[in-house]
């Protein structure tokens, strides 16, 4: 297998050969910043907003296209824009695109429901704990009950009751107040 500058030559390459080459290298771009995430995939990461700083004219024009959506600078961007316009006119593509969008929205909506339910449960748990701590503190202050007993009766964490009372909590506090 012969590797050529910026891509692979030939048609019958093994999949492992492509693991060493990024898609943009196959298109002929050279000198790409590569990031390795130890997952046998090479990812090319660019900040398209910094396209003016790119030395390679082809990459600079492509990044400019990605950032501005204006294909007027190079042939590749013009071809890519024309291909996308043709796809948008395709009924099959539009139907698949719309279906995918609805499917993704359904997934996001369901994820939001689950996250909201989880958040509500966490909020209820924290609220109940906060209320039990408040009740234990009231029992200590108004009825002169030992903090450990008040925390136990109100199902409140003793360390939080002690903290709210401005008292130091230690493990010895927990055992000495029995």
PDB file of C-alpha atoms in Angstrom:
ATOM      1  CA  UNK A   1       0.000   0.000   0.000  1.00  0.00           C
ATOM      2  CA  UNK A   2       1.471   3.311  -0.973  1.00  0.00           C
ATOM      3  CA  UNK A   3       0.572   6.456   0.933  1.00  0.00           C
ATOM      4  CA  UNK A   4       0.571   9.661  -1.054  1.00  0.00           C
ATOM      5  CA  UNK A   5       0.855  13.149   0.356  1.00  0.00           C
ATOM      6  CA  UNK A   6      -2.497  14.083   1.848  1.00  0.00           C
ATOM      7  CA  UNK A   7      -4.287  10.798   1.157  1.00  0.00           C
ATOM      8  CA  UNK A   8      -4.180   7.205  -0.044  1.00  0.00           C
ATOM      9  CA  UNK A   9      -3.650   5.999  -3.561  1.00  0.00           C
ATOM     10  CA  UNK A  10      -5.576   3.051  -4.979  1.00  0.00           C
ATOM     11  CA  UNK A  11      -9.027   1.629  -4.413  1.00  0.00           C
ATOM     12  CA  UNK A  12      -8.638  -1.546  -2.353  1.00  0.00           C
ATOM     13  CA  UNK A  13      -7.309  -0.203   0.943  1.00  0.00           C
ATOM     14  CA  UNK A  14      -7.888  -1.988   4.202  1.00  0.00           C
ATOM     15  CA  UNK A  15      -9.990  -0.200   6.835  1.00  0.00           C
ATOM     16  CA  UNK A  16      -6.912   0.021   9.077  1.00  0.00           C
ATOM     17  CA  UNK A  17      -5.193   2.115   6.377  1.00  0.00           C
ATOM     18  CA  UNK A  18      -7.926   4.725   6.644  1.00  0.00           C
ATOM     19  CA  UNK A  19      -7.538   4.996  10.403  1.00  0.00           C
ATOM     20  CA  UNK A  20      -4.326   6.894   9.773  1.00  0.00           C
ATOM     21  CA  UNK A  21      -5.844   9.382   7.342  1.00  0.00           C
ATOM     22  CA  UNK A  22      -8.436  12.047   8.014  1.00  0.00           C
ATOM     23  CA  UNK A  23     -11.250  12.742   5.518  1.00  0.00           C
ATOM     24  CA  UNK A  24      -9.770  16.138   4.687  1.00  0.00           C
ATOM     25  CA  UNK A  25      -6.390  14.519   4.002  1.00  0.00           C
ATOM     26  CA  UNK A  26      -8.097  12.220   1.503  1.00  0.00           C
ATOM     27  CA  UNK A  27      -9.447  15.353  -0.190  1.00  0.00           C
ATOM     28  CA  UNK A  28      -5.883  16.615  -0.501  1.00  0.00           C
ATOM     29  CA  UNK A  29      -5.523  18.946   2.486  1.00  0.00           C
ATOM     30  CA  UNK A  30      -2.065  18.831   4.105  1.00  0.00           C
ATOM     31  CA  UNK A  31      -0.636  19.918   7.436  1.00  0.00           C
ATOM     32  CA  UNK A  32      -3.805  19.331   9.452  1.00  0.00           C
ATOM     33  CA  UNK A  33      -3.853  19.785  13.214  1.00  0.00           C
ATOM     34  CA  UNK A  34      -4.724  16.338  14.496  1.00  0.00           C
ATOM     35  CA  UNK A  35      -6.050  15.408  17.918  1.00  0.00           C
ATOM     36  CA  UNK A  36      -5.861  11.811  19.144  1.00  0.00           C
ATOM     37  CA  UNK A  37      -8.431  10.602  21.685  1.00  0.00           C
ATOM     38  CA  UNK A  38      -7.145   7.005  21.947  1.00  0.00           C
ATOM     39  CA  UNK A  39     -10.277   5.619  20.273  1.00  0.00           C
ATOM     40  CA  UNK A  40      -8.656   4.583  16.979  1.00  0.00           C
ATOM     41  CA  UNK A  41     -10.338   7.530  15.291  1.00  0.00           C
ATOM     42  CA  UNK A  42      -8.471  10.607  14.180  1.00  0.00           C
ATOM     43  CA  UNK A  43     -10.476  13.775  14.563  1.00  0.00           C
ATOM     44  CA  UNK A  44      -9.574  17.015  12.837  1.00  0.00           C
ATOM     45  CA  UNK A  45     -10.539  19.995  14.934  1.00  0.00           C
ATOM     46  CA  UNK A  46     -10.644  23.524  13.562  1.00  0.00           C
ATOM     47  CA  UNK A  47     -12.036  26.789  14.777  1.00  0.00           C
ATOM     48  CA  UNK A  48     -13.729  28.046  11.611  1.00  0.00           C
ATOM     49  CA  UNK A  49     -13.937  31.590  12.960  1.00  0.00           C
ATOM     50  CA  UNK A  50     -10.141  31.804  12.741  1.00  0.00           C
ATOM     51  CA  UNK A  51     -10.058  31.004   9.035  1.00  0.00           C
ATOM     52  CA  UNK A  52      -7.986  34.110   8.218  1.00  0.00           C
ATOM     53  CA  UNK A  53      -5.036  32.703  10.183  1.00  0.00           C
ATOM     54  CA  UNK A  54      -4.830  29.431   8.214  1.00  0.00           C
ATOM     55  CA  UNK A  55      -1.712  29.263   6.015  1.00  0.00           C
ATOM     56  CA  UNK A  56      -3.036  26.684   3.523  1.00  0.00           C
ATOM     57  CA  UNK A  57      -5.268  28.528   1.034  1.00  0.00           C
ATOM     58  CA  UNK A  58      -7.540  25.531   0.390  1.00  0.00           C
ATOM     59  CA  UNK A  59      -8.202  24.946   4.069  1.00  0.00           C
ATOM     60  CA  UNK A  60      -8.609  28.694   4.642  1.00  0.00           C
ATOM     61  CA  UNK A  61     -11.217  28.886   1.853  1.00  0.00           C
ATOM     62  CA  UNK A  62     -13.052  25.843   3.183  1.00  0.00           C
ATOM     63  CA  UNK A  63     -13.091  27.205   6.757  1.00  0.00           C
ATOM     64  CA  UNK A  64     -14.277  30.564   5.429  1.00  0.00           C
ATOM     65  CA  UNK A  65     -17.109  28.738   3.667  1.00  0.00           C
ATOM     66  CA  UNK A  66     -18.031  26.862   6.871  1.00  0.00           C
ATOM     67  CA  UNK A  67     -17.948  30.079   8.896  1.00  0.00           C
ATOM     68  CA  UNK A  68     -19.690  32.437   6.449  1.00  0.00           C
ATOM     69  CA  UNK A  69     -21.682  29.983   4.288  1.00  0.00           C
ATOM     70  CA  UNK A  70     -20.413  31.965   1.283  1.00  0.00           C
ATOM     71  CA  UNK A  71     -18.998  29.598  -1.380  1.00  0.00           C
ATOM     72  CA  UNK A  72     -17.611  32.304  -3.656  1.00  0.00           C
ATOM     73  CA  UNK A  73     -13.944  31.781  -2.781  1.00  0.00           C
ATOM     74  CA  UNK A  74     -13.094  28.293  -4.071  1.00  0.00           C
ATOM     75  CA  UNK A  75     -14.248  25.556  -6.401  1.00  0.00           C
ATOM     76  CA  UNK A  76     -14.717  22.928  -3.674  1.00  0.00           C
ATOM     77  CA  UNK A  77     -17.125  25.140  -1.712  1.00  0.00           C
ATOM     78  CA  UNK A  78     -19.068  25.971  -4.867  1.00  0.00           C
ATOM     79  CA  UNK A  79     -19.381  22.250  -5.736  1.00  0.00           C
ATOM     80  CA  UNK A  80     -20.413  21.427  -2.180  1.00  0.00           C
ATOM     81  CA  UNK A  81     -23.070  24.163  -2.224  1.00  0.00           C
ATOM     82  CA  UNK A  82     -24.456  22.951  -5.559  1.00  0.00           C
ATOM     83  CA  UNK A  83     -24.613  19.371  -4.281  1.00  0.00           C
ATOM     84  CA  UNK A  84     -26.495  20.510  -1.167  1.00  0.00           C
ATOM     85  CA  UNK A  85     -28.921  22.544  -3.273  1.00  0.00           C
ATOM     86  CA  UNK A  86     -29.616  19.472  -5.426  1.00  0.00           C
ATOM     87  CA  UNK A  87     -30.152  17.347  -2.327  1.00  0.00           C
ATOM     88  CA  UNK A  88     -32.575  19.903  -0.907  1.00  0.00           C
ATOM     89  CA  UNK A  89     -34.615  19.635  -4.109  1.00  0.00           C
ATOM     90  CA  UNK A  90     -34.763  15.837  -3.782  1.00  0.00           C
ATOM     91  CA  UNK A  91     -38.086  14.722  -2.308  1.00  0.00           C
ATOM     92  CA  UNK A  92     -36.510  11.611  -0.721  1.00  0.00           C
ATOM     93  CA  UNK A  93     -33.854  13.705   0.987  1.00  0.00           C
ATOM     94  CA  UNK A  94     -36.366  16.269   2.218  1.00  0.00           C
ATOM     95  CA  UNK A  95     -38.610  13.531   3.617  1.00  0.00           C
ATOM     96  CA  UNK A  96     -35.691  11.795   5.342  1.00  0.00           C
ATOM     97  CA  UNK A  97     -34.381  15.112   6.663  1.00  0.00           C
ATOM     98  CA  UNK A  98     -37.789  16.091   8.028  1.00  0.00           C
ATOM     99  CA  UNK A  99     -38.297  12.671   9.583  1.00  0.00           C
ATOM    100  CA  UNK A 100     -34.869  12.823  11.185  1.00  0.00           C
ATOM    101  CA  UNK A 101     -35.636  16.252  12.581  1.00  0.00           C
ATOM    102  CA  UNK A 102     -38.915  15.073  14.089  1.00  0.00           C
ATOM    103  CA  UNK A 103     -37.247  11.957  15.488  1.00  0.00           C
ATOM    104  CA  UNK A 104     -34.460  14.022  17.071  1.00  0.00           C
ATOM    105  CA  UNK A 105     -36.989  16.485  18.502  1.00  0.00           C
ATOM    106  CA  UNK A 106     -38.933  13.572  20.008  1.00  0.00           C
ATOM    107  CA  UNK A 107     -35.763  12.209  21.596  1.00  0.00           C
ATOM    108  CA  UNK A 108     -34.830  15.627  22.989  1.00  0.00           C
ATOM    109  CA  UNK A 109     -38.360  16.169  24.296  1.00  0.00           C
ATOM    110  CA  UNK A 110     -38.262  12.786  26.063  1.00  0.00           C
ATOM    111  CA  UNK A 111     -34.801  13.526  27.473  1.00  0.00           C
ATOM    112  CA  UNK A 112     -36.079  16.858  28.807  1.00  0.00           C
ATOM    113  CA  UNK A 113     -39.045  15.105  30.470  1.00  0.00           C
ATOM    114  CA  UNK A 114     -36.741  12.586  32.143  1.00  0.00           C
ATOM    115  CA  UNK A 115     -34.309  15.310  33.234  1.00  0.00           C
ATOM    116  CA  UNK A 116     -37.172  17.432  34.567  1.00  0.00           C
ATOM    117  CA  UNK A 117     -38.600  14.477  36.508  1.00  0.00           C
ATOM    118  CA  UNK A 118     -35.163  13.713  37.949  1.00  0.00           C
ATOM    119  CA  UNK A 119     -34.678  17.366  38.855  1.00  0.00           C
ATOM    120  CA  UNK A 120     -38.090  17.531  40.507  1.00  0.00           C
ATOM    121  CA  UNK A 121     -37.317  14.428  42.567  1.00  0.00           C
ATOM    122  CA  UNK A 122     -33.981  15.866  43.653  1.00  0.00           C
ATOM    123  CA  UNK A 123     -35.711  19.126  44.549  1.00  0.00           C
ATOM    124  CA  UNK A 124     -38.378  17.319  46.584  1.00  0.00           C
ATOM    125  CA  UNK A 125     -35.737  15.296  48.430  1.00  0.00           C
ATOM    126  CA  UNK A 126     -33.653  18.378  49.172  1.00  0.00           C
ATOM    127  CA  UNK A 127     -36.750  20.317  50.219  1.00  0.00           C
ATOM    128  CA  UNK A 128     -37.883  17.547  52.570  1.00  0.00           C
ATOM    129  CA  UNK A 129     -34.422  17.357  54.101  1.00  0.00           C
ATOM    130  CA  UNK A 130     -34.280  21.133  54.474  1.00  0.00           C
ATOM    131  CA  UNK A 131     -37.689  21.129  56.184  1.00  0.00           C
ATOM    132  CA  UNK A 132     -36.666  18.325  58.549  1.00  0.00           C
ATOM    133  CA  UNK A 133     -33.503  20.260  59.489  1.00  0.00           C
ATOM    134  CA  UNK A 134     -35.582  23.399  60.114  1.00  0.00           C
ATOM    135  CA  UNK A 135     -38.039  21.421  62.278  1.00  0.00           C
ATOM    136  CA  UNK A 136     -35.181  19.890  64.286  1.00  0.00           C
ATOM    137  CA  UNK A 137     -33.620  23.324  64.866  1.00  0.00           C
ATOM    138  CA  UNK A 138     -36.988  24.682  66.056  1.00  0.00           C
ATOM    139  CA  UNK A 139     -37.347  21.714  68.434  1.00  0.00           C
ATOM    140  CA  UNK A 140     -33.878  22.388  69.871  1.00  0.00           C
ATOM    141  CA  UNK A 141     -34.366  26.144  70.263  1.00  0.00           C
ATOM    142  CA  UNK A 142     -37.976  26.298  71.428  1.00  0.00           C
ATOM    143  CA  UNK A 143     -38.362  23.046  73.352  1.00  0.00           C
ATOM    144  CA  UNK A 144     -34.775  22.656  74.588  1.00  0.00           C
ATOM    145  CA  UNK A 145     -34.395  19.177  73.059  1.00  0.00           C
ATOM    146  CA  UNK A 146     -30.937  17.700  72.477  1.00  0.00           C
ATOM    147  CA  UNK A 147     -29.841  18.200  68.827  1.00  0.00           C
ATOM    148  CA  UNK A 148     -29.223  14.472  68.337  1.00  0.00           C
ATOM    149  CA  UNK A 149     -32.723  13.544  69.532  1.00  0.00           C
ATOM    150  CA  UNK A 150     -34.344  16.321  67.486  1.00  0.00           C
ATOM    151  CA  UNK A 151     -32.434  15.263  64.354  1.00  0.00           C
ATOM    152  CA  UNK A 152     -33.400  11.647  64.927  1.00  0.00           C
ATOM    153  CA  UNK A 153     -37.104  12.400  65.475  1.00  0.00           C
ATOM    154  CA  UNK A 154     -37.286  14.748  62.461  1.00  0.00           C
ATOM    155  CA  UNK A 155     -35.277  12.406  60.187  1.00  0.00           C
ATOM    156  CA  UNK A 156     -32.716  15.167  59.668  1.00  0.00           C
ATOM    157  CA  UNK A 157     -28.959  14.740  59.250  1.00  0.00           C
ATOM    158  CA  UNK A 158     -27.372  15.616  62.609  1.00  0.00           C
ATOM    159  CA  UNK A 159     -24.407  17.377  60.997  1.00  0.00           C
ATOM    160  CA  UNK A 160     -26.754  19.787  59.177  1.00  0.00           C
ATOM    161  CA  UNK A 161     -28.781  20.448  62.330  1.00  0.00           C
ATOM    162  CA  UNK A 162     -25.563  21.191  64.237  1.00  0.00           C
ATOM    163  CA  UNK A 163     -24.342  23.437  61.438  1.00  0.00           C
ATOM    164  CA  UNK A 164     -27.618  25.377  61.399  1.00  0.00           C
ATOM    165  CA  UNK A 165     -27.387  25.778  65.181  1.00  0.00           C
ATOM    166  CA  UNK A 166     -23.833  27.117  64.799  1.00  0.00           C
ATOM    167  CA  UNK A 167     -22.369  24.194  66.731  1.00  0.00           C
ATOM    168  CA  UNK A 168     -19.417  22.047  65.682  1.00  0.00           C
ATOM    169  CA  UNK A 169     -20.295  18.548  64.577  1.00  0.00           C
ATOM    170  CA  UNK A 170     -17.882  15.697  65.113  1.00  0.00           C
ATOM    171  CA  UNK A 171     -18.335  11.964  65.303  1.00  0.00           C
ATOM    172  CA  UNK A 172     -17.830  12.269  69.083  1.00  0.00           C
ATOM    173  CA  UNK A 173     -20.759  14.738  69.159  1.00  0.00           C
ATOM    174  CA  UNK A 174     -22.872  12.059  67.564  1.00  0.00           C
ATOM    175  CA  UNK A 175     -21.929   9.380  70.123  1.00  0.00           C
ATOM    176  CA  UNK A 176     -21.727  11.614  73.234  1.00  0.00           C
ATOM    177  CA  UNK A 177     -25.263  12.940  72.865  1.00  0.00           C
ATOM    178  CA  UNK A 178     -26.849   9.519  73.284  1.00  0.00           C
TER     179      UNK A 178
END
